[in-house]
XYZ file of C-alpha atoms in Angstrom:
449
model
C -11.686 -22.156 26.708
C -9.150 -22.171 23.875
C -9.033 -19.876 20.851
C -10.692 -22.343 18.503
C -13.658 -22.722 20.864
C -14.013 -18.949 21.124
C -14.004 -18.634 17.355
C -16.505 -21.419 16.825
C -18.905 -19.899 19.373
C -18.694 -16.417 17.879
C -19.095 -17.419 14.233
C -22.209 -18.412 12.375
C -22.555 -20.374 9.196
C -23.228 -18.535 5.983
C -23.985 -20.072 2.585
C -23.356 -18.350 -0.718
C -23.276 -20.032 -4.113
C -23.170 -23.411 -2.318
C -19.897 -22.553 -0.563
C -19.890 -22.661 3.224
C -17.841 -19.991 4.963
C -17.767 -18.428 8.414
C -18.683 -14.835 9.092
C -19.722 -12.828 12.109
C -23.400 -12.336 12.757
C -24.730 -9.513 14.863
C -27.662 -11.741 15.721
C -25.502 -14.013 17.844
C -24.357 -17.601 17.503
C -26.580 -20.258 16.078
C -28.544 -18.104 13.601
C -28.355 -18.729 9.857
C -28.023 -16.051 7.212
C -29.312 -17.122 3.822
C -26.931 -14.907 1.827
C -23.635 -13.134 2.240
C -22.787 -9.999 0.319
C -19.045 -10.706 0.497
C -16.594 -13.070 2.041
C -15.879 -11.533 5.436
C -13.096 -13.900 6.271
C -11.996 -14.132 9.847
C -14.148 -11.343 11.277
C -15.047 -13.516 14.213
C -11.569 -13.475 15.577
C -11.416 -9.707 15.187
C -14.446 -9.370 17.399
C -12.797 -11.659 19.894
C -9.927 -9.206 20.213
C -10.630 -8.787 23.930
C -9.249 -12.322 24.335
C -5.983 -11.490 22.570
C -3.138 -11.409 25.133
C -1.545 -8.181 23.813
C 1.537 -9.048 25.853
C 3.188 -11.716 27.972
C 6.197 -13.995 27.467
C 4.605 -16.127 24.773
C 3.372 -13.119 22.802
C 6.685 -11.282 22.875
C 8.441 -14.568 22.132
C 6.614 -14.646 18.785
C 7.882 -11.124 18.088
C 11.443 -12.280 18.785
C 10.926 -15.269 16.480
C 9.583 -12.970 13.772
C 12.571 -10.644 14.172
C 15.165 -13.432 13.906
C 13.360 -15.012 10.946
C 13.492 -11.699 9.093
C 17.214 -11.313 9.838
C 18.015 -14.806 8.554
C 15.565 -15.088 5.667
C 16.157 -11.650 4.147
C 19.827 -11.157 5.021
C 21.089 -13.021 1.915
C 18.538 -11.269 -0.302
C 19.521 -7.755 0.815
C 23.272 -8.501 0.743
C 23.517 -10.217 -2.628
C 25.530 -7.306 -3.981
C 28.566 -8.744 -2.172
C 28.286 -11.928 -4.213
C 27.592 -9.982 -7.408
C 31.009 -8.364 -7.087
C 32.642 -11.692 -6.222
C 31.112 -13.548 -9.182
C 31.945 -10.716 -11.602
C 35.567 -10.690 -10.458
C 35.784 -14.396 -11.222
C 34.184 -14.092 -14.626
C 31.161 -16.300 -14.002
C 29.056 -14.282 -16.416
C 27.665 -10.862 -17.267
C 26.126 -8.615 -14.645
C 22.626 -9.324 -15.974
C 23.201 -13.088 -15.841
C 24.630 -12.923 -12.336
C 21.687 -10.801 -11.173
C 19.373 -13.691 -12.039
C 20.805 -15.678 -9.119
C 19.876 -12.927 -6.663
C 16.549 -12.171 -8.310
C 15.511 -15.802 -8.380
C 16.385 -16.185 -4.706
C 14.292 -13.159 -3.749
C 11.442 -14.366 -5.956
C 11.564 -17.850 -4.453
C 11.174 -16.593 -0.874
C 7.872 -14.952 -1.790
C 6.865 -17.133 -4.723
C 6.530 -20.158 -2.485
C 4.230 -18.225 -0.157
C 1.057 -20.041 -1.197
C 2.719 -23.448 -0.825
C 4.212 -22.450 2.521
C 0.927 -21.300 4.007
C -0.885 -24.401 2.727
C 1.707 -26.630 4.385
C 1.576 -24.530 7.570
C -2.076 -25.446 7.979
C -1.311 -29.096 7.259
C 1.841 -29.731 9.308
C 1.942 -26.910 11.864
C 4.087 -23.816 12.198
C 6.979 -25.275 14.206
C 7.577 -28.157 11.825
C 7.616 -25.803 8.885
C 10.299 -23.646 10.530
C 12.491 -26.716 11.120
C 11.964 -28.014 7.572
C 12.750 -24.563 6.223
C 15.924 -24.299 8.311
C 17.144 -27.635 6.925
C 16.464 -26.720 3.284
C 18.105 -23.334 3.826
C 21.302 -24.958 5.134
C 21.336 -27.600 2.386
C 21.060 -24.817 -0.202
C 24.048 -22.900 1.140
C 26.209 -25.980 1.690
C 25.412 -27.220 -1.819
C 26.213 -23.748 -3.172
C 29.690 -24.029 -1.642
C 30.395 -26.740 -4.226
C 28.750 -24.789 -7.076
C 30.843 -21.624 -7.311
C 31.937 -22.496 -10.845
C 28.432 -22.567 -12.384
C 25.658 -19.968 -12.433
C 23.141 -22.687 -13.283
C 24.039 -24.648 -10.138
C 24.004 -21.461 -8.072
C 20.468 -20.792 -9.316
C 19.487 -24.230 -8.038
C 21.273 -23.963 -4.679
C 21.861 -20.355 -3.601
C 18.559 -19.295 -5.157
C 15.983 -22.088 -5.311
C 16.838 -24.177 -2.230
C 17.613 -21.122 -0.115
C 14.380 -19.438 -1.247
C 12.254 -22.512 -0.559
C 13.751 -22.991 2.908
C 13.513 -19.305 3.782
C 9.883 -19.232 2.646
C 8.985 -22.220 4.813
C 10.556 -20.563 7.856
C 9.458 -17.008 7.142
C 5.684 -17.231 6.728
C 4.926 -18.976 10.043
C 7.006 -16.399 11.928
C 5.443 -13.485 10.017
C 1.877 -14.518 10.875
C 2.269 -15.090 14.595
C 2.505 -11.572 16.151
C -0.882 -10.748 14.629
C -2.397 -13.665 16.554
C -1.119 -12.434 19.926
C -1.607 -8.667 19.625
C -4.602 -6.456 18.920
C -4.118 -2.938 20.286
C -0.350 -3.250 19.934
C -0.445 -5.196 16.665
C 1.318 -2.565 14.576
C 4.032 -2.076 17.194
C 4.625 -5.813 17.559
C 4.732 -6.387 13.807
C 7.057 -3.419 13.347
C 9.507 -4.818 15.878
C 9.352 -8.218 14.205
C 9.937 -7.168 10.627
C 12.686 -4.699 11.567
C 15.001 -7.694 11.418
C 15.005 -7.602 7.602
C 16.996 -4.370 7.387
C 19.363 -5.524 10.125
C 19.797 -8.814 8.277
C 20.954 -6.934 5.202
C 23.616 -5.160 7.242
C 24.777 -8.284 9.128
C 24.921 -10.586 6.122
C 26.607 -8.078 3.817
C 29.353 -7.300 6.330
C 29.658 -10.932 7.423
C 29.766 -12.325 3.886
C 32.476 -9.893 2.805
C 34.602 -10.635 5.873
C 34.211 -14.389 5.414
C 35.078 -14.227 1.717
C 38.244 -12.322 2.570
C 39.187 -14.662 5.415
C 38.222 -18.220 4.421
C 37.159 -18.073 0.773
C 33.876 -18.798 -0.992
C 33.402 -22.469 -0.083
C 33.697 -22.109 3.682
C 31.874 -18.766 3.646
C 28.788 -20.465 2.248
C 29.042 -23.381 4.680
C 29.454 -21.117 7.714
C 26.576 -18.861 6.668
C 24.338 -21.885 6.070
C 25.190 -23.456 9.425
C 24.767 -20.236 11.431
C 21.425 -19.561 9.729
C 20.287 -23.136 10.442
C 21.113 -22.795 14.153
C 19.335 -19.435 14.399
C 16.136 -20.735 12.802
C 16.119 -23.891 14.921
C 16.573 -21.744 18.032
C 13.354 -19.808 17.378
C 11.249 -22.897 16.626
C 10.115 -23.326 20.286
C 8.819 -19.733 20.219
C 6.631 -20.373 17.167
C 3.331 -21.227 18.856
C -0.031 -20.908 17.121
C -2.835 -19.253 19.083
C -5.429 -19.281 16.293
C -5.646 -22.237 13.943
C -5.354 -21.364 10.260
C -7.521 -24.359 9.330
C -11.050 -23.413 8.274
C -13.634 -24.968 10.532
C -15.838 -25.938 7.624
C -13.199 -27.942 5.771
C -13.722 -26.036 2.529
C -10.391 -24.260 2.311
C -9.697 -25.372 -1.226
C -12.961 -24.081 -2.661
C -12.800 -20.910 -0.588
C -9.316 -20.220 -1.915
C -10.813 -19.648 -5.364
C -13.902 -17.771 -4.215
C -11.906 -15.271 -2.160
C -10.860 -13.774 -5.494
C -14.464 -12.610 -5.873
C -14.100 -10.424 -2.788
C -13.548 -6.881 -4.053
C -11.437 -5.835 -1.074
C -9.118 -8.810 -1.532
C -8.662 -8.346 -5.273
C -7.913 -4.624 -4.946
C -5.299 -5.351 -2.279
C -3.866 -8.104 -4.478
C -3.331 -5.618 -7.327
C -2.058 -3.053 -4.818
C 0.786 -5.265 -3.617
C 1.605 -6.392 -7.170
C 2.293 -2.839 -8.359
C 4.132 -1.908 -5.177
C 6.432 -4.923 -5.434
C 7.177 -4.150 -9.081
C 8.644 -0.832 -7.923
C 10.068 -1.961 -4.570
C 13.444 -3.295 -5.755
C 14.149 -0.551 -8.308
C 15.777 2.047 -5.983
C 18.068 -0.452 -4.256
C 19.128 -2.004 -7.567
C 19.928 1.299 -9.300
C 20.831 3.903 -6.653
C 24.604 3.190 -6.704
C 24.696 3.127 -10.504
C 22.745 6.411 -10.623
C 25.254 8.043 -8.258
C 28.198 6.836 -10.342
C 26.860 7.567 -13.840
C 24.747 10.687 -13.191
C 26.592 12.404 -10.333
C 30.124 11.192 -10.918
C 30.473 9.641 -7.459
C 33.109 6.951 -6.882
C 31.692 3.409 -6.528
C 32.690 2.954 -2.869
C 30.873 6.027 -1.451
C 28.022 5.320 -3.874
C 27.527 1.928 -2.195
C 26.901 3.718 1.114
C 23.538 4.764 -0.295
C 22.329 1.186 0.198
C 23.529 1.235 3.817
C 21.546 4.427 4.358
C 18.498 2.941 2.618
C 18.583 -0.193 4.813
C 19.142 1.877 7.952
C 16.161 4.092 7.167
C 14.093 0.968 6.454
C 14.844 -0.297 9.980
C 13.559 2.978 11.435
C 10.467 2.771 9.249
C 9.674 -0.752 10.370
C 10.152 0.139 14.028
C 8.239 3.418 14.132
C 5.339 2.994 11.723
C 3.533 0.638 14.093
C 3.193 3.416 16.648
C 1.693 5.698 14.001
C -0.717 2.985 12.883
C -1.824 1.918 16.363
C -1.842 5.244 18.182
C -2.576 7.888 15.542
C -4.244 7.556 12.148
C -5.188 3.864 12.042
C -3.654 0.887 10.244
C -5.315 1.131 6.836
C -4.898 4.914 6.675
C -1.224 4.382 7.489
C -0.907 2.005 4.539
C -2.252 4.702 2.216
C 0.104 7.292 3.683
C 3.114 5.016 3.225
C 2.367 4.066 -0.399
C 1.681 7.607 -1.619
C 4.772 8.937 0.190
C 6.834 6.247 -1.536
C 5.509 7.368 -4.912
C 5.990 11.080 -4.294
C 9.521 10.550 -2.981
C 10.620 9.594 -6.498
C 10.150 13.256 -7.461
C 13.123 14.011 -5.200
C 15.102 11.346 -7.048
C 14.073 12.863 -10.391
C 15.516 16.234 -9.382
C 18.534 14.837 -7.489
C 21.479 16.701 -9.025
C 23.619 16.576 -5.884
C 24.631 13.797 -3.509
C 22.845 15.546 -0.638
C 19.550 15.537 -2.529
C 20.048 11.903 -3.461
C 20.588 11.036 0.198
C 17.350 12.871 1.058
C 15.494 10.627 -1.377
C 17.337 7.551 -0.097
C 16.373 8.165 3.528
C 12.708 8.997 2.815
C 12.253 6.145 0.367
C 14.077 3.699 2.639
C 11.886 4.705 5.580
C 8.582 4.144 3.775
C 9.893 1.005 2.032
C 10.508 -0.538 5.430
C 7.269 0.830 6.831
C 5.239 -0.804 4.060
C 6.091 -4.320 5.254
C 4.571 -3.455 8.633
C 1.565 -1.518 7.378
C 0.434 -4.114 4.859
C 0.164 -7.273 7.042
C -1.537 -5.425 9.917
C -4.003 -3.958 7.404
C -4.778 -7.458 6.131
C -5.367 -8.591 9.713
C -7.616 -5.571 10.257
C -9.774 -6.348 7.220
C -9.894 -10.154 7.182
C -8.987 -11.233 10.713
C -6.051 -13.212 12.061
C -7.463 -16.735 11.635
C -6.973 -16.486 7.862
C -3.957 -14.187 7.989
C -1.363 -16.839 7.127
C -3.030 -18.132 3.941
C -4.090 -14.686 2.737
C -0.695 -13.085 3.352
C 0.881 -15.999 1.505
C -1.248 -15.358 -1.573
C -0.720 -11.598 -1.442
C 3.018 -11.755 -0.789
C 3.496 -14.115 -3.720
C 3.140 -10.980 -5.825
C 6.584 -9.999 -4.534
C 8.014 -12.834 -6.638
C 6.827 -11.074 -9.792
C 8.241 -7.821 -8.470
C 11.691 -9.292 -7.854
C 11.837 -10.865 -11.309
C 10.115 -8.266 -13.482
C 10.372 -4.840 -11.834
C 14.146 -4.212 -11.967
C 14.426 -5.822 -15.410
C 11.729 -3.551 -16.842
C 13.341 -0.554 -15.136
C 16.645 -1.517 -16.744
C 14.980 -1.418 -20.142
C 13.841 2.160 -19.428
C 17.370 3.077 -18.319
C 18.890 1.705 -21.505
C 16.325 3.233 -23.857
C 15.392 6.638 -22.420
C 17.735 7.094 -19.457
C 17.188 7.502 -15.748
C 14.345 9.984 -16.166
C 12.208 7.220 -17.641
C 13.296 4.719 -14.993
C 12.417 7.066 -12.127
C 9.025 8.016 -13.560
C 8.316 4.331 -14.169
C 9.116 3.548 -10.528
C 6.960 6.375 -9.161
C 4.106 5.549 -11.528
C 3.974 1.923 -10.412
C 3.707 2.939 -6.775
C 1.060 5.556 -7.555
C -1.090 2.863 -9.197
C -0.557 0.724 -6.103
C -1.764 3.592 -3.940
C -4.895 4.085 -6.046
C -5.876 0.436 -5.591
C -5.208 0.721 -1.846
C -7.486 3.755 -1.827
C -10.208 1.717 -3.561
C -9.935 -0.942 -0.853
C -10.156 1.780 1.814
C -13.305 3.238 0.242
C -14.899 -0.221 0.073
C -14.452 -0.469 3.828
C -15.679 3.033 4.647
C -16.327 5.980 2.336
C -15.385 8.466 5.073
C -11.679 9.076 4.462
C -11.365 11.131 7.641
C -12.379 8.213 9.806
C -9.594 6.510 11.778
C -9.412 3.052 10.243
């Protein structure tokens, strides 16, 4: 019996406002409920968790695919500072103009999330990875001929790269949740740890290539290596649970899911978190130079420390979520710690204190990208995880474009005190909406959930 048959046997049909959806019935298969109080998407597959492998070659292969996809898809995003310096040295434009190339690339990876997850359901996960790998390579190769124009770099290094990375990233992100239940947080943590490592690999690699072979061949080599890596993981990208709705009403349900209170609160939660997410990594070096008088080179090591701590956060938070306090409680812990850590930044008058903030904030920043997807799987089930994560993660596009820019306005008008309080306030609002979602699930905050 395959996964789709298990799901269809364990789900019953529910009608609300003339929209047919699937939800779990305690009365057993075949019984009709006249009304649904909310859209309990994908609960059937949660209750079929005893059939989840929770291990084996195929399951761990999806974790490896997820890890490599994070290395390749987020490496350029987290290492764009190398190209910022290169473009500034060659007088391509102002720092703010050059930052648009990096910001647009980061926004594109997440902004195409809804399109990516729609196409995943239509064409399959493996095909999407291969299409994404091709677009990714085309973007970098085309960028090698565009080093004289920021407009062309926005089209190639940003738009095409972001579209290709999005197509490859979302299938790989969704898969570990389909193969793991008890170890879901651990598996997801191992998978997404590749993002921090990608930032280290691509920043070091890009700088070495620029020094050795110049811009044109650096872009071509990076595009080709990334293409090979993504193609190599395609055989490991195997769906266990179809993301297609069995009722054929995905389009209508996509609008009605916004009426689900838990979904909308989590949507606002991720929006506010992503608005604050990029602020520390964009402004930490500048803060060290302008406020503490640190030289630019040692100030740049703060980003290395932040990325290193993020790797540890991604790797370890799954154990906390799975074995200790629960996945949704872990999400709350991570968000509020992120907000409170900005108080350390506010009072950072020495480099040691600034490093304390950097390590704590980096840890919980990395941990968030494990805690959030496993919480979504916990609430809505894995059958709908791909489409829902795509919608939710699209909020990161707004964060990449708007958050650092708004923070820069605070820096210019009222100084770093305003910027830091703005960053911490955004994350605190995110935490309050996450708390609302938690209370909608269960009012007992002491319950492991």
